[in-house]
C-alpha cells in the first residue's frame, strides 16, 4: 500500500480573542446623576434586547470543540448578533480540570463541548448553574440534563478511521480489538500519549467497559487490562503537533488508521487528500454528545443566557452543521446536516455504562499512564 504525499496542515489557533472598543465619557465628582442615568439607560436597553441577541458584554468561553477554525468562525458569527467572545481551546479533560481549579474564582462564563462523563462531574462539583434555554424542547428526550444544568448541541460518533486510498474497507479493521489481535495492523495505528481529550477517553471507555467486572481492578476484569496493554504495545504514539491524518499522509509514518470524531473527517479529507472509511463494530460506536452550560459564579449571567439561547438555536446550529460537518442535536436543524452526517446518524450506538465510566475514568487514565503507556 503506497503512502500518499503529505500535505500541509495549518492548525487552528488555540486561543482567539475579540476586543471591544470602550468609549468613556469624561466627568467630575458631580457626574453621579449622569452616571445613574447612563446605567438606567443601559439597563433598559438590555431589557429590550431579544433573548438571543448580545449586548456587547465580553464573554469568556471554554471549549474542546473550537479547533479546525470553529473558534474563529464563532467569534465572527457571534459578533454579527451583538456578542463579544473570547475562547480557550483545550482538551475535554483539560477544560474540566481548569474549571475545577478556578471554582473559587471563575474566569469562564460559558462552557461547551465535552461529553456526558464530564458534564456529570462538573454538575456534581457545583461548577454549573441551571438554565433552560428557549430551544430545550427541540432536543430529543434523554440528551439534555433532567435538572437543566447542561443541554445538548452536537452528536459526535467516535470512529476508528482509515484512508481508503491506502487500505480498502475489506482490509481495514472492523473493530478496535482487531488492532492488537491481528498481526496485519501491528504498528499501523496511532494511539494518543495524552489522555486529557474527550475523544481518547471515549475510545478507552468503549474498550474497557466491554470487560466490566465489579470484582476487577477499578471495575475492569484482568482481560480488559491485558487488552489495553496490547493496544499500546502494538500501536504508534501520536506526534506532537501532527494529528492522525498528518501521520496517515506522511511518507515516513507506518500509520494508516486511528481515532477520529465524526465532524473532523470531511475537513481532514479535504486538507490531506484522504478518503476516510470507518469501522462499524457489531457492538456499535461510542457517541459523544456535546453540550453547553453556564458557569457558576459568572459575573455576566444574563449575557451568558443570551449566548446559550443563540448558540443552541436551530438557526446557529444549522449554520454550524453546514460549515463544520456536524450532526446537530436540535431536531429543527438536523436537515442542515450533510449526507455524510446523515449516514453517521444511522450508525448503531455502543451501549456503555456511563455511570461506571464517570466513576472511574480518571483512575483508569492514571493506571494506563503509569502501567501501560510505553
Tab-separated table of C-alpha atoms in Angstrom:
chain	number	residue	atom	x	y	z
A	1	UNK	CA	0.000	0.000	0.000
A	2	UNK	CA	1.647	3.193	-1.159
A	3	UNK	CA	1.556	6.274	1.044
A	4	UNK	CA	0.117	9.433	-0.422
A	5	UNK	CA	2.182	12.611	-0.219
A	6	UNK	CA	1.971	14.579	2.977
A	7	UNK	CA	0.045	17.807	2.728
A	8	UNK	CA	0.451	20.826	4.913
A	9	UNK	CA	-1.983	21.289	7.743
A	10	UNK	CA	-2.484	24.628	9.421
A	11	UNK	CA	-3.609	24.182	12.989
A	12	UNK	CA	-6.346	26.418	14.293
A	13	UNK	CA	-5.089	28.854	16.893
A	14	UNK	CA	-5.623	27.630	20.430
A	15	UNK	CA	-6.730	30.998	21.632
A	16	UNK	CA	-8.603	33.737	19.793
A	17	UNK	CA	-9.873	36.951	21.237
A	18	UNK	CA	-12.295	39.658	20.217
A	19	UNK	CA	-11.900	43.131	21.617
A	20	UNK	CA	-14.457	45.812	22.256
A	21	UNK	CA	-13.607	49.487	21.926
A	22	UNK	CA	-14.935	51.245	25.010
A	23	UNK	CA	-15.622	54.952	24.867
A	24	UNK	CA	-15.655	56.588	28.286
A	25	UNK	CA	-17.471	59.804	28.970
A	26	UNK	CA	-15.345	62.215	30.982
A	27	UNK	CA	-16.832	63.576	34.182
A	28	UNK	CA	-16.101	65.101	37.530
A	29	UNK	CA	-17.291	64.373	41.052
A	30	UNK	CA	-20.611	65.957	40.136
A	31	UNK	CA	-21.387	63.378	37.457
A	32	UNK	CA	-23.288	60.932	39.695
A	33	UNK	CA	-26.665	61.852	38.168
A	34	UNK	CA	-25.309	61.335	34.648
A	35	UNK	CA	-23.812	58.011	35.668
A	36	UNK	CA	-27.111	56.884	37.154
A	37	UNK	CA	-28.963	57.947	34.022
A	38	UNK	CA	-26.480	56.098	31.831
A	39	UNK	CA	-26.793	52.957	33.948
A	40	UNK	CA	-30.572	53.136	33.790
A	41	UNK	CA	-30.488	53.607	30.036
A	42	UNK	CA	-28.143	50.625	29.672
A	43	UNK	CA	-30.443	48.532	31.828
A	44	UNK	CA	-33.453	49.499	29.725
A	45	UNK	CA	-31.575	48.689	26.527
A	46	UNK	CA	-30.564	45.285	27.877
A	47	UNK	CA	-34.132	44.504	28.865
A	48	UNK	CA	-35.358	45.341	25.369
A	49	UNK	CA	-32.739	43.180	23.662
A	50	UNK	CA	-34.092	39.869	22.317
A	51	UNK	CA	-33.063	36.828	24.373
A	52	UNK	CA	-30.825	35.545	21.591
A	53	UNK	CA	-29.040	38.816	20.781
A	54	UNK	CA	-25.891	40.040	22.531
A	55	UNK	CA	-25.441	43.363	24.270
A	56	UNK	CA	-21.675	43.709	23.773
A	57	UNK	CA	-20.619	42.321	27.154
A	58	UNK	CA	-17.453	40.236	26.715
A	59	UNK	CA	-17.909	36.535	27.450
A	60	UNK	CA	-15.132	34.051	28.206
A	61	UNK	CA	-15.879	30.647	26.709
A	62	UNK	CA	-14.070	27.371	27.408
A	63	UNK	CA	-14.386	24.522	24.909
A	64	UNK	CA	-12.757	21.419	23.478
A	65	UNK	CA	-14.719	21.943	20.257
A	66	UNK	CA	-13.243	25.099	18.734
A	67	UNK	CA	-10.441	23.572	16.636
A	68	UNK	CA	-10.394	23.414	12.827
A	69	UNK	CA	-11.440	27.059	12.584
A	70	UNK	CA	-14.592	26.691	14.700
A	71	UNK	CA	-13.455	29.217	17.281
A	72	UNK	CA	-12.605	31.904	14.754
A	73	UNK	CA	-15.912	31.344	12.964
A	74	UNK	CA	-17.777	31.581	16.248
A	75	UNK	CA	-16.128	34.878	17.178
A	76	UNK	CA	-17.046	36.421	13.818
A	77	UNK	CA	-20.550	34.981	13.588
A	78	UNK	CA	-21.442	35.881	17.164
A	79	UNK	CA	-20.281	39.454	16.593
A	80	UNK	CA	-22.919	39.845	13.882
A	81	UNK	CA	-25.579	39.297	16.529
A	82	UNK	CA	-24.060	41.533	19.177
A	83	UNK	CA	-21.880	39.059	21.107
A	84	UNK	CA	-18.252	39.690	22.003
A	85	UNK	CA	-16.467	36.483	22.935
A	86	UNK	CA	-13.007	35.191	23.633
A	87	UNK	CA	-12.333	31.484	23.903
A	88	UNK	CA	-9.978	28.939	25.380
A	89	UNK	CA	-9.281	25.829	23.292
A	90	UNK	CA	-8.205	22.734	25.254
A	91	UNK	CA	-8.878	19.018	25.535
A	92	UNK	CA	-12.074	17.995	27.274
A	93	UNK	CA	-10.410	16.746	30.464
A	94	UNK	CA	-8.161	19.813	30.482
A	95	UNK	CA	-11.191	22.113	30.279
A	96	UNK	CA	-12.811	20.163	33.099
A	97	UNK	CA	-9.705	20.397	35.283
A	98	UNK	CA	-9.317	24.104	34.624
A	99	UNK	CA	-12.912	24.777	35.623
A	100	UNK	CA	-12.367	22.800	38.827
A	101	UNK	CA	-9.159	24.697	39.572
A	102	UNK	CA	-10.924	28.044	39.058
A	103	UNK	CA	-14.013	27.089	41.051
A	104	UNK	CA	-13.435	29.662	43.813
A	105	UNK	CA	-12.679	32.424	41.308
A	106	UNK	CA	-14.192	31.502	37.922
A	107	UNK	CA	-12.927	33.069	34.722
A	108	UNK	CA	-15.203	31.323	32.233
A	109	UNK	CA	-18.791	32.413	31.668
A	110	UNK	CA	-19.866	29.594	29.346
A	111	UNK	CA	-18.504	26.145	28.522
A	112	UNK	CA	-19.481	23.967	25.570
A	113	UNK	CA	-18.421	20.679	24.013
A	114	UNK	CA	-17.213	17.975	26.465
A	115	UNK	CA	-19.326	14.828	26.955
A	116	UNK	CA	-21.755	13.264	29.418
A	117	UNK	CA	-18.972	11.969	31.681
A	118	UNK	CA	-17.525	15.427	32.160
A	119	UNK	CA	-20.858	17.211	32.404
A	120	UNK	CA	-21.967	14.951	35.223
A	121	UNK	CA	-18.696	15.538	37.063
A	122	UNK	CA	-18.961	19.328	36.692
A	123	UNK	CA	-22.568	19.249	37.835
A	124	UNK	CA	-21.624	17.228	40.927
A	125	UNK	CA	-18.836	19.694	41.732
A	126	UNK	CA	-21.261	22.657	41.611
A	127	UNK	CA	-19.424	24.191	38.640
A	128	UNK	CA	-22.609	24.810	36.648
A	129	UNK	CA	-25.840	26.688	37.241
A	130	UNK	CA	-29.207	25.579	35.873
A	131	UNK	CA	-30.655	27.386	32.884
A	132	UNK	CA	-33.239	26.054	30.445
A	133	UNK	CA	-32.735	27.695	27.023
A	134	UNK	CA	-35.514	28.621	24.610
A	135	UNK	CA	-34.666	25.639	22.374
A	136	UNK	CA	-34.558	22.954	25.092
A	137	UNK	CA	-37.711	21.210	23.882
A	138	UNK	CA	-36.222	20.881	20.374
A	139	UNK	CA	-33.690	18.316	21.694
A	140	UNK	CA	-34.554	14.582	21.690
A	141	UNK	CA	-35.530	13.132	25.046
A	142	UNK	CA	-32.666	11.929	27.191
A	143	UNK	CA	-29.929	14.179	25.769
A	144	UNK	CA	-30.431	17.231	27.999
A	145	UNK	CA	-29.727	17.158	31.727
A	146	UNK	CA	-33.012	16.480	33.503
A	147	UNK	CA	-32.183	19.188	36.047
A	148	UNK	CA	-31.377	21.802	33.400
A	149	UNK	CA	-27.648	22.196	34.086
A	150	UNK	CA	-26.481	21.347	30.553
A	151	UNK	CA	-28.159	20.898	27.167
A	152	UNK	CA	-27.152	19.015	24.025
A	153	UNK	CA	-25.941	20.785	20.892
A	154	UNK	CA	-23.973	18.267	18.781
A	155	UNK	CA	-23.811	14.492	18.495
A	156	UNK	CA	-20.399	13.049	17.625
A	157	UNK	CA	-19.596	9.482	16.644
A	158	UNK	CA	-16.156	8.363	17.847
A	159	UNK	CA	-14.772	6.448	14.897
A	160	UNK	CA	-11.939	4.064	14.080
A	161	UNK	CA	-10.955	5.504	10.692
A	162	UNK	CA	-8.661	4.543	7.821
A	163	UNK	CA	-7.694	6.002	4.451
A	164	UNK	CA	-9.429	4.118	1.658
A	165	UNK	CA	-6.730	5.269	-0.774
A	166	UNK	CA	-4.243	3.098	1.106
A	167	UNK	CA	-6.381	0.457	2.814
A	168	UNK	CA	-9.645	-0.901	1.429
A	169	UNK	CA	-12.645	-1.406	3.672
A	170	UNK	CA	-12.107	-5.171	3.374
A	171	UNK	CA	-8.501	-4.801	4.532
A	172	UNK	CA	-9.343	-2.350	7.339
A	173	UNK	CA	-10.036	-3.259	10.979
A	174	UNK	CA	-13.680	-3.993	11.740
A	175	UNK	CA	-13.436	-3.249	15.475
A	176	UNK	CA	-10.905	-1.866	17.950
A	177	UNK	CA	-9.630	-5.272	19.196
A	178	UNK	CA	-8.543	-6.079	15.614
A	179	UNK	CA	-5.759	-3.545	16.080
A	180	UNK	CA	-3.904	-5.607	18.664
A	181	UNK	CA	-5.154	-9.118	17.888
A	182	UNK	CA	-4.424	-9.204	14.144
A	183	UNK	CA	-0.752	-9.010	13.077
A	184	UNK	CA	-1.508	-7.089	9.882
A	185	UNK	CA	-2.294	-3.995	11.966
A	186	UNK	CA	0.888	-4.069	14.061
A	187	UNK	CA	2.341	-0.527	14.069
A	188	UNK	CA	-0.325	0.568	11.594
A	189	UNK	CA	-2.463	2.596	14.017
A	190	UNK	CA	-1.926	5.669	16.188
A	191	UNK	CA	-2.612	5.939	19.907
A	192	UNK	CA	-2.692	9.157	21.923
A	193	UNK	CA	0.008	9.779	24.517
A	194	UNK	CA	-2.110	12.398	26.284
A	195	UNK	CA	-5.317	11.162	27.876
A	196	UNK	CA	-6.766	14.610	28.538
A	197	UNK	CA	-9.029	14.751	25.491
A	198	UNK	CA	-12.660	13.743	25.395
A	199	UNK	CA	-12.222	11.621	22.240
A	200	UNK	CA	-9.465	9.405	23.616
A	201	UNK	CA	-11.414	8.914	26.837
A	202	UNK	CA	-14.438	7.787	24.856
A	203	UNK	CA	-12.236	5.329	22.963
A	204	UNK	CA	-10.871	3.912	26.226
A	205	UNK	CA	-14.367	3.744	27.712
A	206	UNK	CA	-15.578	1.859	24.647
A	207	UNK	CA	-12.797	-0.695	25.077
A	208	UNK	CA	-12.699	-1.108	28.847
A	209	UNK	CA	-16.427	-1.332	29.528
A	210	UNK	CA	-16.551	-4.468	27.378
A	211	UNK	CA	-14.694	-6.113	30.256
A	212	UNK	CA	-16.666	-4.671	33.166
A	213	UNK	CA	-16.307	-6.730	36.334
A	214	UNK	CA	-17.354	-5.464	39.776
A	215	UNK	CA	-14.624	-7.638	41.292
A	216	UNK	CA	-11.928	-6.435	38.909
A	217	UNK	CA	-9.381	-3.681	39.394
A	218	UNK	CA	-11.288	-0.390	39.087
A	219	UNK	CA	-14.321	-2.347	37.898
A	220	UNK	CA	-12.489	-3.997	34.961
A	221	UNK	CA	-11.534	-7.649	34.569
A	222	UNK	CA	-7.866	-8.510	34.056
A	223	UNK	CA	-8.719	-9.468	30.465
A	224	UNK	CA	-9.594	-5.823	29.874
A	225	UNK	CA	-6.319	-4.547	31.264
A	226	UNK	CA	-4.468	-7.131	29.170
A	227	UNK	CA	-6.268	-5.755	26.113
A	228	UNK	CA	-5.155	-2.226	27.000
A	229	UNK	CA	-1.560	-3.436	27.384
A	230	UNK	CA	-1.694	-4.951	23.897
A	231	UNK	CA	-3.324	-1.838	22.443
A	232	UNK	CA	-0.374	0.317	23.474
A	233	UNK	CA	2.203	-2.350	22.678
A	234	UNK	CA	1.254	-2.680	19.016
A	235	UNK	CA	0.413	0.941	18.184
A	236	UNK	CA	2.402	4.049	17.248
A	237	UNK	CA	2.361	7.127	19.510
A	238	UNK	CA	0.978	10.356	18.110
A	239	UNK	CA	3.461	13.012	17.028
A	240	UNK	CA	3.344	16.284	18.922
A	241	UNK	CA	1.917	18.957	16.627
A	242	UNK	CA	0.737	16.441	13.990
A	243	UNK	CA	-2.758	14.995	14.003
A	244	UNK	CA	-3.733	11.499	12.887
A	245	UNK	CA	-4.199	12.462	9.260
A	246	UNK	CA	-0.759	14.047	9.229
A	247	UNK	CA	0.599	10.636	10.165
A	248	UNK	CA	-1.589	8.808	7.643
A	249	UNK	CA	-0.446	11.041	4.780
A	250	UNK	CA	3.232	11.044	5.774
A	251	UNK	CA	5.768	9.200	3.613
A	252	UNK	CA	7.754	8.272	6.717
A	253	UNK	CA	4.957	7.002	9.000
A	254	UNK	CA	3.527	3.492	9.055
A	255	UNK	CA	0.214	4.753	10.488
A	256	UNK	CA	-2.880	4.042	8.397
A	257	UNK	CA	-5.713	4.262	10.937
A	258	UNK	CA	-6.740	5.573	14.357
A	259	UNK	CA	-9.349	7.545	16.290
A	260	UNK	CA	-11.330	10.497	14.923
A	261	UNK	CA	-14.520	12.294	15.854
A	262	UNK	CA	-17.098	12.292	13.061
A	263	UNK	CA	-17.244	16.042	12.448
A	264	UNK	CA	-13.469	16.133	11.883
A	265	UNK	CA	-13.490	13.676	8.985
A	266	UNK	CA	-14.526	15.757	5.994
A	267	UNK	CA	-12.277	18.723	6.754
A	268	UNK	CA	-9.275	16.412	7.010
A	269	UNK	CA	-10.112	14.611	3.789
A	270	UNK	CA	-10.159	17.996	2.097
A	271	UNK	CA	-6.899	19.083	3.724
A	272	UNK	CA	-4.931	15.896	3.171
A	273	UNK	CA	-6.460	14.345	0.074
A	274	UNK	CA	-7.505	11.261	2.012
A	275	UNK	CA	-10.749	9.321	1.627
A	276	UNK	CA	-11.972	8.188	5.004
A	277	UNK	CA	-13.518	4.837	5.728
A	278	UNK	CA	-14.536	3.748	9.205
A	279	UNK	CA	-15.322	0.621	11.175
A	280	UNK	CA	-18.861	-0.212	12.237
A	281	UNK	CA	-18.338	-2.706	15.091
A	282	UNK	CA	-21.061	-5.189	15.919
A	283	UNK	CA	-21.234	-3.626	19.385
A	284	UNK	CA	-21.782	-0.178	17.841
A	285	UNK	CA	-19.752	3.023	18.023
A	286	UNK	CA	-19.377	5.293	21.037
A	287	UNK	CA	-21.281	8.539	20.715
A	288	UNK	CA	-20.215	11.701	22.491
A	289	UNK	CA	-23.000	14.224	22.995
A	290	UNK	CA	-21.595	17.732	23.246
A	291	UNK	CA	-23.455	20.230	25.369
A	292	UNK	CA	-23.448	23.833	26.558
A	293	UNK	CA	-23.791	25.280	30.058
A	294	UNK	CA	-23.289	28.404	32.145
A	295	UNK	CA	-20.501	28.509	34.722
A	296	UNK	CA	-21.406	29.051	38.352
A	297	UNK	CA	-20.054	32.368	39.558
A	298	UNK	CA	-20.118	34.165	36.221
A	299	UNK	CA	-20.495	37.914	36.558
A	300	UNK	CA	-22.228	38.014	33.180
A	301	UNK	CA	-25.087	35.592	33.743
A	302	UNK	CA	-27.695	37.422	31.662
A	303	UNK	CA	-25.343	37.726	28.688
A	304	UNK	CA	-24.367	34.094	29.123
A	305	UNK	CA	-28.045	33.138	28.967
A	306	UNK	CA	-28.450	35.172	25.786
A	307	UNK	CA	-25.452	33.416	24.243
A	308	UNK	CA	-26.749	29.941	25.140
A	309	UNK	CA	-30.163	30.831	23.664
A	310	UNK	CA	-28.388	31.999	20.500
A	311	UNK	CA	-25.772	29.279	20.140
A	312	UNK	CA	-28.068	26.283	20.569
A	313	UNK	CA	-30.816	27.662	18.362
A	314	UNK	CA	-31.787	25.806	15.198
A	315	UNK	CA	-30.524	28.736	13.122
A	316	UNK	CA	-26.978	28.781	14.527
A	317	UNK	CA	-26.639	25.019	14.940
A	318	UNK	CA	-27.803	24.669	11.345
A	319	UNK	CA	-25.097	27.075	10.197
A	320	UNK	CA	-22.562	25.285	12.427
A	321	UNK	CA	-23.543	21.962	10.821
A	322	UNK	CA	-23.267	23.311	7.281
A	323	UNK	CA	-19.885	24.920	7.964
A	324	UNK	CA	-18.209	22.220	10.048
A	325	UNK	CA	-19.941	18.993	9.038
A	326	UNK	CA	-21.584	18.330	12.399
A	327	UNK	CA	-24.694	16.424	13.394
A	328	UNK	CA	-26.956	18.810	15.347
A	329	UNK	CA	-28.799	17.621	18.430
A	330	UNK	CA	-31.504	20.205	17.689
A	331	UNK	CA	-34.185	18.386	15.693
A	332	UNK	CA	-35.064	21.580	13.841
A	333	UNK	CA	-31.502	21.793	12.490
A	334	UNK	CA	-30.907	18.148	11.521
A	335	UNK	CA	-31.964	18.832	7.926
A	336	UNK	CA	-28.889	21.076	7.627
A	337	UNK	CA	-26.575	18.100	8.218
A	338	UNK	CA	-24.869	16.892	5.039
A	339	UNK	CA	-25.085	13.422	3.522
A	340	UNK	CA	-22.077	12.182	5.485
A	341	UNK	CA	-23.620	13.121	8.815
A	342	UNK	CA	-26.989	11.731	7.830
A	343	UNK	CA	-25.182	8.391	7.497
A	344	UNK	CA	-23.409	8.928	10.816
A	345	UNK	CA	-26.793	9.444	12.428
A	346	UNK	CA	-27.765	5.930	11.370
A	347	UNK	CA	-24.758	4.182	12.985
A	348	UNK	CA	-25.618	1.868	15.890
A	349	UNK	CA	-24.616	3.286	19.260
A	350	UNK	CA	-22.441	1.230	21.584
A	351	UNK	CA	-24.184	0.636	24.900
A	352	UNK	CA	-21.753	1.930	27.517
A	353	UNK	CA	-22.199	2.029	31.271
A	354	UNK	CA	-21.529	5.752	31.603
A	355	UNK	CA	-22.015	5.679	35.362
A	356	UNK	CA	-19.139	3.194	35.603
A	357	UNK	CA	-17.079	5.376	33.292
A	358	UNK	CA	-17.776	8.606	35.179
A	359	UNK	CA	-16.817	6.967	38.462
A	360	UNK	CA	-13.545	5.502	37.196
A	361	UNK	CA	-12.271	7.325	34.106
A	362	UNK	CA	-9.658	9.408	35.942
A	363	UNK	CA	-8.332	6.352	37.766
A	364	UNK	CA	-8.324	4.333	34.540
A	365	UNK	CA	-6.265	7.009	32.792
A	366	UNK	CA	-3.832	7.216	35.702
A	367	UNK	CA	-3.381	3.437	35.686
A	368	UNK	CA	-2.820	3.442	31.926
A	369	UNK	CA	-0.247	6.223	32.128
A	370	UNK	CA	1.660	4.506	34.949
A	371	UNK	CA	1.426	0.879	33.882
A	372	UNK	CA	0.733	0.570	30.151
A	373	UNK	CA	1.915	3.654	28.299
A	374	UNK	CA	5.334	2.903	26.704
